Every structure is written in C-alpha cells, then in structure tokens.
C-alpha cells in the first residue's frame, strides 16, 4: 500500500454547503491533495519493485469491489484516494517495473507524468491554431527536434496521433487518396469501375495494418503478405513479383509497408530495396518503425534505418521507447499535404481568416480536437537531452546483447532470431518441437506467475519462442541478471 500519511485529514466536505454546491474543488484543497498525490506517485516509483509485475487479481475483482451506481452525494476526495490503494493498485500491471520484459518494455518517466498534469489542467483541444497555439506550435518544434535526432531529412514534417495503429491508418488513407482520388467522394462501394486495391507487407507485420484496411473499407483481402527469409525479413524479389502479378490481374497497388523492428522479432525489412520497387511502380511507401524508430537517435544504429529517408510516411512511437507516457505516436510525411488532401474538410463554423498562414491540426486526420501531447515529449527531450536519451537506449541494447550472450553460452537454451535492438527471442531446447513448445510454455507460466518478471512469447516457424524486451527507464544490469536466474530456475523445475 502506498497509503496516505496519517497526518493528512480530510477537511469536512459537505456537498450541500453553499460554498461547495457549485464550482470546482476549492484551491486550498486542490493544493493539499495535489501534494499528497505527488507524494503517492514518488513512493510508487521508489517502491515499484515491491509490486508483482503482472497484476494478480482475477476477472471481476475490480467490478466486485465497487458499488453498482455512482454516489448520489459527493465524497471527500481522500476517500477516492483510499480506493486507489484498495481497488486500483492491486489491479495494476506495472508497465513501469524494470522487470516488465513482455510485449515491448515501455515506461513513462517522471517528467512525462508532470506534462500530463499540465496537459490535463490546460485541457486545450488543438483543432485550430487559435484554439491551441501552444500545442500546435510546440508539436512542430518537438517533431522537428526528433526528426533531426533521428537523422531524417528536413522534407519530413510530422503530426502526432495517439497510437501507431491510428498513424498507419492515416498513412494508408493518404496512399489511397493519391492512388484513387475519386474514393474520397465516391467511396469504394457501388462504383462499377472502382479498382480493387492492394497493400503489401511482410508475414511479420503488426495486426494494426489489418485493422487499418478494415476501417478504410479496403478489406483484409487487400493485404498481400510477402514471404520472408530465414532472418524474418521481407524478400524484395517476391514483392516485385506480387506487384506485377496484381497489375496483370487489374488490381491497383497503393502502398507497401516495410517494417523496421517487427513486433515478433524486431527484424528489419530491406527498406532501400523496397523503396526502389515503390519508386519504379509509383507506390506509397510507409515505414512501420513504431518500436524501433526511437533507436534511430543512436548514431551507431542509424545504418539499420538505411532507406527510410525515401519513404512517403514513417510511424514511430515515442511512447514505446522514448520514456514518454502513453500515448504519443508520430507520423512523419514527405508531404503533409497528402494527408490534408485526404482529410481536410472545413465547415463554416471552423473557417478562420488565418487558415492560409497557420497549421490547423484538424486538417490532418479524423479527429477534430486533439490532446496536447507534444508537451510530454518536450519535457522528456529537455530533461534527458539528446545524449541522455541516446545513453539510455544504447544501454538497453547492451543489456539485451548481454542476455543473448548468456542464452547462447548455456547448453539448455538457444537464441532464435538476430538481436538488432533490445529484444531477445530465445527458447529452451528439448527433443522435438512439441516437447520444446510445452517446455517453453511451462517456463513462461512459472516466470510470469511468480510476479517477479513478465516475459511474453511469439511463434516462429511453428515454435513457441520467448521474448525478452529491455526498455524500461528503470532497468539496470541486476534486473537482467534476476530474470536470467528466474528462467534458469523455471527451466530446472519444468524440465523435471
Ligand atoms: C507496437 C507496434 C504497433 C502498434 O502500436 P500502437 O501504438 O499500440 O498502436 C505497430 N507496429 C509495430 C511494429 C509495433 O511494434
């Protein structure tokens, strides 16, 4: 429990009191509770390792702990805070825990939390420049800082969305707009001459792309998955063949999506070769670097991104590996006007006389109001500095390589894919595939139910493969040592 110091007493809160019947919490109370909340959060970060990484609650525990209806009368806010301890905290899976190694290990930083407080307090909706000049202009500034840090050329301009899923959906919409401008007005249905469209990707892409084509009405059948090699990288010759094939069949290729840092293994599609093909056929190239994009700030890793500077659009997620609280995804476009053509639509009540001079966020996507997300990235960049961010990501990659070396040295384990960034795919060895799959599932179950660490898995060529992602701002060498010991112990237990 991170409960409140005993000294803190709730002031009498009487909802029927004339003073409190209208308006917000009195400023003095806000100040008092505010200090208390900050203390709580400081304790939380300090003591995070005491909590089980994966929440140990069962389904419905949270619902059962809460009343079925909202309170009729307001309650003292201290009561609410007590329930954060009692009901919410036990049901938190601690993404900020340094031994959260599942999926991708992502974490916030303290300054990111501060930024969220300001953003909530200002509560601005960045639809028009004039409704949110700070948000609109800071977004341009931090996205240009990030662009410079990642080594992208200055033709790229960015826009912030919530998640990579949404960034990619917008990129494909822009690609569709370019390939078939009629579709914006006429839609895709009931047009005799409407072309069938195709989006190309590897077998290892993220499911967000499937959701994008569902949403855009292209349908899952518009996806064509290109074979990968033994390193899980798209084979460019197969891509070229697929495009020829489709053109022959009267299908309109609109977009190819190479990934730098696939979700399963962080493999890297040959982006430069895909760019050659996209240029030859005049197809939009969208690079999915949702996870790995942050690593492009590390000079010695930049060669892994070769070719992405030729993209039409690129997505990267500072909320994944740049210590920025969820959510903040960036879509960089070679020509942001492509996005504007797909989405701009200005009703009379939103027309302004400065529209030619300023950027209005609402013109670049489906949202009208947009959160003040750039503030947290700005806080993070200023607090850590470019060199501080580089040092942290570089260290995560080093820790991942250290872990991979441990795995390789051990007779019981093997590394299952190259480790270009900070994710290690590995598995325990056993007789045949079925025995190995059962063994690895059991090891994962033992580790995860211990509450001491969290790892996840993927399937590579039919084989259950464990994934260890290193990316928390809190992670140190001892945490990697700890998870290795846990795995060794689990192996002994499961192999018996
Ligand atoms: C995480 C991830 C996504 C989806 O990210 P969201 O921001 O959660 O939508 C997409 N692509 C890749 C490669 C990812 O790693």
Short mmCIF file of C-alpha atoms and ligand atoms in Angstrom, two decimals:
data_model
loop_
_atom_site.label_atom_id
_atom_site.label_comp_id
_atom_site.label_asym_id
_atom_site.label_seq_id
_atom_site.Cartn_x
_atom_site.Cartn_y
_atom_site.Cartn_z
CA UNK A 1 0.00 0.00 0.00
CA UNK A 2 1.13 3.49 -0.73
CA UNK A 3 -1.39 4.95 1.67
CA UNK A 4 -1.57 8.48 2.79
CA UNK A 5 0.43 9.76 5.72
CA UNK A 6 -1.67 9.68 8.90
CA UNK A 7 -1.26 13.43 9.34
CA UNK A 8 -3.45 14.10 6.32
CA UNK A 9 -7.05 14.59 7.36
CA UNK A 10 -9.94 15.20 5.07
CA UNK A 11 -11.49 18.57 5.55
CA UNK A 12 -15.19 18.42 6.03
CA UNK A 13 -16.72 18.08 2.64
CA UNK A 14 -20.35 18.93 2.62
CA UNK A 15 -21.85 18.79 -0.83
CA UNK A 16 -24.92 20.68 0.36
CA UNK A 17 -22.80 23.54 1.60
CA UNK A 18 -23.45 26.70 -0.42
CA UNK A 19 -19.72 27.10 -0.92
CA UNK A 20 -19.31 23.67 -2.48
CA UNK A 21 -22.63 23.30 -4.26
CA UNK A 22 -21.28 24.91 -7.41
CA UNK A 23 -17.88 25.18 -8.97
CA UNK A 24 -14.77 23.07 -8.62
CA UNK A 25 -12.69 21.92 -5.65
CA UNK A 26 -11.52 24.90 -3.57
CA UNK A 27 -7.95 25.94 -4.38
CA UNK A 28 -6.67 25.12 -0.89
CA UNK A 29 -7.96 21.58 -1.13
CA UNK A 30 -6.50 21.22 -4.61
CA UNK A 31 -3.12 22.23 -3.26
CA UNK A 32 -3.29 19.85 -0.30
CA UNK A 33 -4.46 16.85 -2.29
CA UNK A 34 -2.03 17.74 -5.05
CA UNK A 35 0.95 17.44 -2.69
CA UNK A 36 -0.48 14.19 -1.45
CA UNK A 37 -0.86 12.78 -4.96
CA UNK A 38 2.71 13.73 -5.83
CA UNK A 39 3.94 12.02 -2.63
CA UNK A 40 1.96 8.95 -3.57
CA UNK A 41 3.47 8.86 -7.06
CA UNK A 42 7.01 9.44 -5.74
CA UNK A 43 6.54 6.48 -3.37
CA UNK A 44 5.17 4.46 -6.25
CA UNK A 45 8.21 5.00 -8.45
CA UNK A 46 10.56 4.45 -5.50
CA UNK A 47 8.94 1.19 -4.45
CA UNK A 48 7.82 -0.17 -7.79
CA UNK A 49 9.90 -3.32 -7.48
CA UNK A 50 7.88 -4.41 -4.43
CA UNK A 51 4.83 -4.99 -6.60
CA UNK A 52 4.15 -8.08 -8.71
CA UNK A 53 4.82 -7.12 -12.33
CA UNK A 54 1.65 -8.78 -13.56
CA UNK A 55 -1.41 -7.93 -11.52
CA UNK A 56 -2.56 -10.95 -9.53
CA UNK A 57 -6.28 -10.08 -9.50
CA UNK A 58 -8.90 -12.31 -11.07
CA UNK A 59 -11.51 -11.18 -13.58
CA UNK A 60 -14.33 -9.18 -11.90
CA UNK A 61 -12.34 -8.44 -8.72
CA UNK A 62 -12.33 -4.73 -9.56
CA UNK A 63 -16.01 -4.65 -10.50
CA UNK A 64 -16.99 -6.51 -7.34
CA UNK A 65 -15.07 -4.08 -5.15
CA UNK A 66 -17.05 -1.09 -6.43
CA UNK A 67 -20.68 -0.03 -5.98
CA UNK A 68 -23.06 -0.61 -8.88
CA UNK A 69 -24.02 3.06 -9.20
CA UNK A 70 -22.32 6.42 -8.86
CA UNK A 71 -22.57 8.13 -5.43
CA UNK A 72 -25.56 10.42 -5.03
CA UNK A 73 -23.63 12.91 -2.88
CA UNK A 74 -20.05 13.94 -3.47
CA UNK A 75 -17.46 12.26 -1.27
CA UNK A 76 -14.33 13.66 0.34
CA UNK A 77 -11.55 13.24 -2.18
CA UNK A 78 -9.47 11.43 0.45
CA UNK A 79 -11.99 8.56 0.19
CA UNK A 80 -11.34 8.33 -3.51
CA UNK A 81 -7.59 8.24 -2.94
CA UNK A 82 -8.02 5.45 -0.40
CA UNK A 83 -9.82 3.42 -3.04
CA UNK A 84 -6.91 3.93 -5.42
CA UNK A 85 -4.86 1.99 -2.86
CA UNK A 86 -7.58 -0.52 -2.08
CA UNK A 87 -9.05 -1.31 -5.50
CA UNK A 88 -6.98 0.14 -8.30
CA UNK A 89 -3.38 -0.51 -7.23
CA UNK A 90 -3.76 -4.31 -6.85
CA UNK A 91 -5.25 -4.42 -10.35
CA UNK A 92 -2.37 -2.58 -11.98
CA UNK A 93 0.04 -4.48 -14.19
CA UNK A 94 3.18 -2.46 -13.64
CA UNK A 95 4.47 -1.44 -17.04
CA UNK A 96 6.99 0.78 -15.26
CA UNK A 97 8.50 -2.19 -13.39
CA UNK A 98 12.08 -2.75 -14.58
CA UNK A 99 11.35 -6.46 -14.99
CA UNK A 100 8.45 -5.89 -17.37
CA UNK A 101 10.03 -7.61 -20.38
CA UNK A 102 6.89 -8.75 -22.21
CA UNK A 103 5.50 -7.37 -25.48
CA UNK A 104 7.63 -4.27 -25.70
CA UNK A 105 9.01 -2.98 -22.43
CA UNK A 106 7.78 0.59 -22.30
CA UNK A 107 7.76 3.05 -19.43
CA UNK A 108 6.99 6.60 -18.58
CA UNK A 109 9.44 8.97 -16.98
CA UNK A 110 8.67 11.29 -14.09
CA UNK A 111 8.76 14.41 -16.22
CA UNK A 112 6.28 12.75 -18.56
CA UNK A 113 3.89 12.49 -15.62
CA UNK A 114 4.32 16.19 -14.91
CA UNK A 115 3.50 17.00 -18.53
CA UNK A 116 0.27 15.01 -18.29
CA UNK A 117 -0.74 17.12 -15.30
CA UNK A 118 -0.23 20.34 -17.25
CA UNK A 119 -1.97 18.97 -20.34
CA UNK A 120 -4.99 17.98 -18.24
CA UNK A 121 -5.02 21.35 -16.50
CA UNK A 122 -4.89 23.36 -19.73
CA UNK A 123 -7.34 20.94 -21.34
CA UNK A 124 -6.86 22.53 -24.74
CA UNK A 125 -8.18 20.98 -27.91
CA UNK A 126 -5.77 21.52 -30.76
CA UNK A 127 -8.21 21.65 -33.64
CA UNK A 128 -7.39 25.15 -34.88
CA UNK A 129 -4.20 27.07 -34.28
CA UNK A 130 -6.20 29.71 -32.42
CA UNK A 131 -7.82 27.21 -30.07
CA UNK A 132 -4.37 25.91 -29.09
CA UNK A 133 -1.39 27.92 -30.32
CA UNK A 134 0.96 26.36 -27.74
CA UNK A 135 0.03 22.81 -28.67
CA UNK A 136 0.08 23.46 -32.40
CA UNK A 137 3.45 25.16 -32.48
CA UNK A 138 5.18 23.05 -29.83
CA UNK A 139 4.16 19.98 -31.83
CA UNK A 140 6.01 21.33 -34.88
CA UNK A 141 9.04 22.22 -32.77
CA UNK A 142 9.44 18.88 -30.96
CA UNK A 143 8.74 16.87 -34.10
CA UNK A 144 11.45 18.79 -35.89
CA UNK A 145 13.84 18.18 -32.96
CA UNK A 146 13.03 14.47 -33.11
CA UNK A 147 13.44 14.46 -36.89
CA UNK A 148 16.91 15.94 -36.56
CA UNK A 149 17.84 13.47 -33.82
CA UNK A 150 16.78 10.51 -35.96
CA UNK A 151 18.72 11.79 -38.96
CA UNK A 152 15.69 12.15 -41.25
CA UNK A 153 15.96 14.82 -43.98
CA UNK A 154 14.13 18.09 -43.43
CA UNK A 155 11.45 17.44 -46.06
CA UNK A 156 9.73 15.33 -43.41
CA UNK A 157 7.04 17.01 -41.37
CA UNK A 158 5.19 15.22 -38.63
CA UNK A 159 1.86 15.03 -36.90
CA UNK A 160 1.08 13.46 -33.53
CA UNK A 161 -1.65 10.87 -33.08
CA UNK A 162 -2.44 8.57 -30.18
CA UNK A 163 -1.12 5.22 -31.41
CA UNK A 164 0.78 3.64 -34.30
CA UNK A 165 -2.43 1.89 -35.29
CA UNK A 166 -4.02 5.27 -35.93
CA UNK A 167 -0.89 6.74 -37.57
CA UNK A 168 -0.75 3.84 -40.01
CA UNK A 169 -4.46 4.09 -40.76
CA UNK A 170 -3.92 7.72 -41.75
CA UNK A 171 -0.88 6.82 -43.88
CA UNK A 172 -2.86 4.21 -45.81
CA UNK A 173 -5.72 6.69 -46.24
CA UNK A 174 -3.25 9.16 -47.76
CA UNK A 175 -1.87 6.43 -50.02
CA UNK A 176 -5.39 5.62 -51.16
CA UNK A 177 -6.08 9.28 -51.77
CA UNK A 178 -3.04 9.51 -54.01
CA UNK A 179 -3.78 6.31 -55.94
CA UNK A 180 -7.53 6.88 -56.30
CA UNK A 181 -8.58 10.49 -55.53
CA UNK A 182 -12.17 9.64 -56.50
CA UNK A 183 -12.59 7.37 -53.50
CA UNK A 184 -12.78 10.28 -51.07
CA UNK A 185 -16.01 11.47 -52.66
CA UNK A 186 -17.47 8.32 -54.14
CA UNK A 187 -16.37 5.75 -51.59
CA UNK A 188 -15.44 2.25 -52.62
CA UNK A 189 -18.86 0.68 -52.90
CA UNK A 190 -21.32 0.86 -55.74
CA UNK A 191 -18.79 2.23 -58.20
CA UNK A 192 -18.73 -0.10 -61.16
CA UNK A 193 -15.24 1.00 -62.09
CA UNK A 194 -13.82 1.13 -58.55
CA UNK A 195 -10.46 -0.60 -58.60
CA UNK A 196 -9.54 -3.32 -56.15
CA UNK A 197 -6.59 -2.07 -54.19
CA UNK A 198 -3.59 -3.76 -52.68
CA UNK A 199 -1.35 -3.10 -49.68
CA UNK A 200 1.89 -5.09 -49.40
CA UNK A 201 3.55 -6.13 -46.18
CA UNK A 202 5.60 -8.97 -44.77
CA UNK A 203 4.31 -12.01 -42.92
CA UNK A 204 5.57 -10.47 -39.69
CA UNK A 205 3.79 -7.13 -39.65
CA UNK A 206 1.72 -5.82 -36.80
CA UNK A 207 -2.02 -6.53 -36.74
CA UNK A 208 -2.68 -2.78 -36.71
CA UNK A 209 -2.34 -2.83 -40.50
CA UNK A 210 -5.14 -5.38 -40.80
CA UNK A 211 -7.32 -3.11 -38.70
CA UNK A 212 -6.44 -0.12 -40.87
CA UNK A 213 -7.64 -1.77 -44.08
CA UNK A 214 -10.78 -2.99 -42.32
CA UNK A 215 -11.52 0.56 -41.18
CA UNK A 216 -10.77 2.11 -44.56
CA UNK A 217 -13.13 -0.25 -46.34
CA UNK A 218 -10.36 -1.87 -48.37
CA UNK A 219 -10.98 -5.15 -46.60
CA UNK A 220 -8.50 -7.71 -45.34
CA UNK A 221 -8.36 -9.16 -48.85
CA UNK A 222 -6.48 -6.03 -49.88
CA UNK A 223 -3.46 -7.23 -47.91
CA UNK A 224 -0.80 -9.27 -49.63
CA UNK A 225 1.76 -10.81 -47.33
CA UNK A 226 5.19 -11.16 -48.84
CA UNK A 227 7.39 -14.10 -47.91
CA UNK A 228 10.33 -13.52 -45.58
CA UNK A 229 13.79 -15.05 -45.43
CA UNK A 230 15.34 -17.02 -42.55
CA UNK A 231 16.04 -13.74 -40.75
CA UNK A 232 12.32 -12.85 -40.94
CA UNK A 233 12.94 -10.04 -43.49
CA UNK A 234 10.72 -9.35 -46.48
CA UNK A 235 12.19 -10.73 -49.73
CA UNK A 236 12.13 -7.81 -52.19
CA UNK A 237 12.08 -10.02 -55.32
CA UNK A 238 8.86 -11.58 -54.03
CA UNK A 239 7.40 -8.12 -53.54
CA UNK A 240 8.17 -7.14 -57.15
CA UNK A 241 6.64 -10.40 -58.40
CA UNK A 242 3.49 -9.84 -56.36
CA UNK A 243 3.05 -6.32 -57.72
CA UNK A 244 3.49 -7.48 -61.35
CA UNK A 245 1.04 -10.22 -60.70
CA UNK A 246 -1.57 -7.84 -59.28
CA UNK A 247 -1.21 -5.27 -62.05
CA UNK A 248 -1.75 -8.07 -64.56
CA UNK A 249 -4.94 -9.01 -62.71
CA UNK A 250 -6.23 -5.41 -62.76
CA UNK A 251 -5.58 -4.73 -59.10
CA UNK A 252 -4.30 -1.29 -58.09
CA UNK A 253 -1.20 -1.38 -55.84
CA UNK A 254 -1.40 1.55 -53.42
CA UNK A 255 1.06 1.02 -50.62
CA UNK A 256 3.95 -1.11 -49.39
CA UNK A 257 4.75 -1.27 -45.69
CA UNK A 258 8.24 -2.42 -44.75
CA UNK A 259 8.85 -2.66 -41.01
CA UNK A 260 11.99 -1.66 -39.15
CA UNK A 261 11.70 -3.66 -35.94
CA UNK A 262 8.87 -6.14 -36.43
CA UNK A 263 6.74 -6.95 -33.43
CA UNK A 264 7.67 -10.63 -33.25
CA UNK A 265 11.45 -10.46 -33.57
CA UNK A 266 12.40 -6.79 -34.38
CA UNK A 267 13.60 -7.95 -37.80
CA UNK A 268 14.31 -5.26 -40.37
CA UNK A 269 12.81 -5.39 -43.84
CA UNK A 270 15.19 -4.30 -46.65
CA UNK A 271 13.77 -0.79 -46.84
CA UNK A 272 16.12 0.53 -49.56
CA UNK A 273 15.24 -2.35 -51.90
CA UNK A 274 11.53 -1.87 -51.16
CA UNK A 275 11.97 1.85 -51.89
CA UNK A 276 13.45 1.02 -55.32
CA UNK A 277 10.40 -1.06 -56.11
CA UNK A 278 7.94 1.54 -54.79
CA UNK A 279 9.61 4.22 -56.91
CA UNK A 280 9.51 2.05 -60.01
CA UNK A 281 5.78 1.40 -59.67
CA UNK A 282 4.83 4.73 -58.12
CA UNK A 283 3.57 3.17 -54.89
CA UNK A 284 3.40 4.87 -51.49
CA UNK A 285 6.00 3.52 -49.05
CA UNK A 286 5.00 3.62 -45.39
CA UNK A 287 7.68 2.51 -42.93
CA UNK A 288 6.46 1.00 -39.67
CA UNK A 289 9.14 1.85 -37.12
CA UNK A 290 6.68 2.10 -34.22
CA UNK A 291 9.03 0.31 -31.86
CA UNK A 292 12.50 0.80 -33.32
CA UNK A 293 12.16 4.39 -34.56
CA UNK A 294 13.36 5.80 -31.22
CA UNK A 295 16.62 3.88 -31.66
CA UNK A 296 17.43 5.92 -34.76
CA UNK A 297 18.68 8.65 -32.42
CA UNK A 298 21.66 6.41 -31.57
CA UNK A 299 24.34 7.22 -34.18
CA UNK A 300 25.76 3.70 -34.48
CA UNK A 301 22.25 2.27 -35.03
CA UNK A 302 21.34 4.66 -37.84
CA UNK A 303 22.67 2.33 -40.58
CA UNK A 304 19.83 -0.07 -39.63
CA UNK A 305 17.40 2.56 -40.92
CA UNK A 306 19.01 2.96 -44.34
CA UNK A 307 16.38 3.69 -46.98
CA UNK A 308 13.68 5.03 -44.67
CA UNK A 309 14.56 8.56 -45.78
CA UNK A 310 12.96 7.60 -49.11
CA UNK A 311 9.59 6.81 -47.50
CA UNK A 312 6.38 8.73 -48.12
CA UNK A 313 5.48 8.23 -44.47
CA UNK A 314 7.05 6.79 -41.33
CA UNK A 315 5.48 5.95 -37.99
CA UNK A 316 7.41 5.88 -34.73
CA UNK A 317 6.15 5.75 -31.15
CA UNK A 318 7.92 7.84 -28.51
CA UNK A 319 5.53 6.15 -26.07
CA UNK A 320 7.32 2.89 -26.77
CA UNK A 321 10.97 3.64 -26.26
CA UNK A 322 11.40 7.33 -25.51
CA UNK A 323 10.10 7.37 -21.93
CA UNK A 324 7.01 9.35 -22.87
CA UNK A 325 3.78 8.23 -21.20
CA UNK A 326 1.23 6.51 -23.37
CA UNK A 327 0.01 7.76 -25.75
CA UNK A 328 2.13 9.55 -28.32
CA UNK A 329 2.72 8.28 -31.83
CA UNK A 330 4.33 10.32 -34.61
CA UNK A 331 3.56 10.10 -38.30
CA UNK A 332 6.20 11.76 -40.47
CA UNK A 333 5.19 12.54 -44.04
CA UNK A 334 7.31 13.57 -47.00
CA UNK A 335 4.45 15.85 -47.97
CA UNK A 336 1.94 16.55 -45.23
CA UNK A 337 -0.41 17.93 -47.89
CA UNK A 338 -1.13 14.34 -48.94
CA UNK A 339 -2.74 13.86 -45.57
CA UNK A 340 -4.55 17.16 -45.83
CA UNK A 341 -5.99 16.20 -49.21
CA UNK A 342 -7.35 13.03 -47.68
CA UNK A 343 -8.88 14.64 -44.61
CA UNK A 344 -9.32 18.40 -44.81
CA UNK A 345 -12.91 19.46 -44.68
CA UNK A 346 -13.72 22.78 -43.16
CA UNK A 347 -17.27 23.54 -42.11
CA UNK A 348 -18.36 27.18 -41.90
CA UNK A 349 -18.13 27.46 -38.12
CA UNK A 350 -14.48 26.42 -38.23
CA UNK A 351 -13.41 28.75 -41.04
CA UNK A 352 -10.80 31.27 -39.97
CA UNK A 353 -9.07 34.10 -41.81
CA UNK A 354 -5.62 32.82 -40.81
CA UNK A 355 -6.07 29.37 -42.37
CA UNK A 356 -3.51 30.12 -45.07
CA UNK A 357 -0.85 31.10 -42.56
CA UNK A 358 -1.21 28.61 -39.73
CA UNK A 359 -1.47 24.88 -39.33
CA UNK A 360 -4.81 23.61 -38.09
CA UNK A 361 -4.39 20.15 -36.60
CA UNK A 362 -7.92 19.08 -37.50
CA UNK A 363 -6.98 19.12 -41.23
CA UNK A 364 -4.66 16.15 -40.89
CA UNK A 365 -6.82 13.36 -39.62
CA UNK A 366 -10.17 12.12 -38.41
CA UNK A 367 -10.04 13.88 -35.04
CA UNK A 368 -11.31 17.39 -34.55
CA UNK A 369 -9.99 18.09 -31.04
CA UNK A 370 -6.52 16.80 -30.30
CA UNK A 371 -4.77 16.39 -26.96
CA UNK A 372 -1.73 18.50 -26.01
CA UNK A 373 0.65 15.54 -26.42
CA UNK A 374 3.75 17.39 -27.59
CA UNK A 375 4.27 18.81 -24.10
CA UNK A 376 5.38 15.48 -22.67
CA UNK A 377 7.84 14.81 -25.47
CA UNK A 378 9.23 18.32 -24.99
CA UNK A 379 9.66 17.73 -21.23
CA UNK A 380 11.39 14.41 -21.92
CA UNK A 381 13.75 15.84 -24.54
CA UNK A 382 14.71 18.78 -22.37
CA UNK A 383 15.14 16.82 -19.17
CA UNK A 384 17.24 13.97 -20.58
CA UNK A 385 18.78 15.81 -23.52
CA UNK A 386 19.77 14.08 -26.73
CA UNK A 387 22.82 12.48 -25.12
CA UNK A 388 20.82 11.24 -22.13
CA UNK A 389 18.26 9.59 -24.39
CA UNK A 390 20.97 8.05 -26.56
CA UNK A 391 22.78 6.71 -23.48
CA UNK A 392 19.66 5.00 -22.20
CA UNK A 393 18.69 3.33 -25.47
CA UNK A 394 22.31 2.30 -26.07
CA UNK A 395 22.40 0.73 -22.60
CA UNK A 396 19.17 -1.19 -23.26
CA UNK A 397 20.69 -2.64 -26.43
CA UNK A 398 23.83 -3.58 -24.50
CA UNK A 399 21.79 -5.30 -21.78
CA UNK A 400 19.84 -7.24 -24.42
CA UNK A 401 23.09 -8.40 -26.03
CA UNK A 402 24.43 -9.43 -22.60
CA UNK A 403 21.32 -11.51 -22.06
CA UNK A 404 21.57 -13.04 -25.54
CA UNK A 405 25.19 -13.98 -24.83
CA UNK A 406 24.08 -15.73 -21.62
CA UNK A 407 21.49 -17.68 -23.57
CA UNK A 408 24.00 -18.66 -26.22
CA UNK A 409 26.56 -19.85 -23.70
CA UNK A 410 24.07 -22.13 -21.98
CA UNK A 411 23.61 -25.69 -23.27
CA UNK A 412 19.90 -25.58 -22.37
CA UNK A 413 18.88 -22.53 -24.36
CA UNK A 414 19.17 -21.02 -27.82
CA UNK A 415 18.74 -17.59 -29.40
CA UNK A 416 16.02 -17.77 -32.06
CA UNK A 417 16.48 -14.57 -34.08
CA UNK A 418 19.06 -11.80 -34.63
CA UNK A 419 19.13 -9.06 -31.95
CA UNK A 420 19.47 -5.72 -33.76
CA UNK A 421 17.84 -3.65 -30.99
CA UNK A 422 16.87 -4.56 -27.41
CA UNK A 423 14.63 -7.59 -27.86
CA UNK A 424 15.89 -11.16 -27.49
CA UNK A 425 13.93 -14.08 -28.96
CA UNK A 426 15.05 -17.28 -27.30
CA UNK A 427 13.85 -20.67 -26.19
CA UNK A 428 14.72 -23.66 -24.07
CA UNK A 429 15.86 -26.66 -26.06
CA UNK A 430 14.11 -30.02 -25.87
CA UNK A 431 13.68 -33.13 -28.03
CA UNK A 432 11.06 -32.46 -30.71
CA UNK A 433 9.01 -29.35 -31.50
CA UNK A 434 6.03 -30.42 -29.38
CA UNK A 435 8.16 -31.17 -26.35
CA UNK A 436 10.03 -27.88 -26.75
CA UNK A 437 6.78 -25.92 -27.13
CA UNK A 438 5.34 -27.47 -23.97
CA UNK A 439 8.56 -26.82 -22.06
CA UNK A 440 8.75 -23.16 -23.09
CA UNK A 441 5.10 -22.55 -22.29
CA UNK A 442 5.61 -24.03 -18.84
CA UNK A 443 8.73 -21.92 -18.23
CA UNK A 444 6.85 -18.77 -19.24
CA UNK A 445 3.97 -19.70 -16.94
CA UNK A 446 6.29 -20.23 -13.98
CA UNK A 447 8.15 -16.95 -14.51
CA UNK A 448 5.03 -14.87 -15.05
CA UNK A 449 3.06 -16.32 -12.15
CA UNK A 450 5.98 -15.58 -9.80
CA UNK A 451 5.14 -11.88 -10.14
CA UNK A 452 8.87 -11.15 -10.26
CA UNK A 453 9.14 -10.61 -14.01
CA UNK A 454 6.99 -10.66 -17.10
CA UNK A 455 8.01 -12.14 -20.43
CA UNK A 456 5.87 -12.90 -23.47
CA UNK A 457 6.14 -15.17 -26.48
CA UNK A 458 5.76 -15.43 -30.22
CA UNK A 459 5.67 -18.33 -32.66
CA UNK A 460 8.48 -18.65 -35.19
CA UNK A 461 8.17 -21.42 -37.79
CA UNK A 462 5.71 -23.20 -35.53
CA UNK A 463 7.95 -22.98 -32.50
CA UNK A 464 6.99 -21.23 -29.26
CA UNK A 465 9.67 -18.62 -28.72
CA UNK A 466 10.10 -16.48 -25.61
CA UNK A 467 10.70 -12.75 -25.93
CA UNK A 468 12.66 -10.58 -23.53
CA UNK A 469 12.34 -6.88 -24.22
CA UNK A 470 14.60 -4.38 -22.44
CA UNK A 471 13.31 -0.83 -22.47
CA UNK A 472 12.20 0.49 -19.09
CA UNK A 473 13.76 3.74 -17.96
CA UNK A 474 14.35 1.98 -14.61
CA UNK A 475 16.15 -1.12 -15.91
CA UNK A 476 19.67 -1.98 -14.73
CA UNK A 477 22.03 -4.90 -15.21
CA UNK A 478 20.83 -6.53 -11.96
CA UNK A 479 17.31 -6.82 -13.37
CA UNK A 480 18.58 -8.73 -16.38
CA UNK A 481 20.62 -10.96 -14.07
CA UNK A 482 17.48 -11.56 -11.98
CA UNK A 483 15.32 -12.60 -14.92
CA UNK A 484 18.04 -14.94 -16.17
CA UNK A 485 18.14 -16.62 -12.73
CA UNK A 486 14.34 -16.90 -12.76
CA UNK A 487 14.47 -18.53 -16.18
CA UNK A 488 17.18 -20.99 -15.14
CA UNK A 489 15.19 -21.98 -12.05
CA UNK A 490 11.99 -22.30 -14.07
CA UNK A 491 13.86 -24.47 -16.57
CA UNK A 492 15.04 -26.83 -13.80
CA UNK A 493 11.50 -27.03 -12.49
CA UNK A 494 9.79 -27.52 -15.86
CA UNK A 495 12.34 -29.91 -17.37
CA UNK A 496 11.94 -32.39 -14.46
C1 LIG B 1 3.57 -1.62 -31.12
C2 LIG B 1 3.56 -1.65 -32.58
C3 LIG B 1 2.45 -1.17 -33.30
C4 LIG B 1 1.18 -0.70 -32.65
O1 LIG B 1 1.39 0.28 -31.73
P1 LIG B 1 0.18 1.08 -31.04
O2 LIG B 1 0.77 2.42 -30.80
O3 LIG B 1 -0.15 0.36 -29.78
O4 LIG B 1 -0.96 1.11 -31.98
C5 LIG B 1 2.54 -1.19 -34.68
N1 LIG B 1 3.62 -1.64 -35.31
C6 LIG B 1 4.71 -2.10 -34.65
C7 LIG B 1 5.91 -2.59 -35.41
C8 LIG B 1 4.71 -2.12 -33.26
O5 LIG B 1 5.79 -2.58 -32.61
#
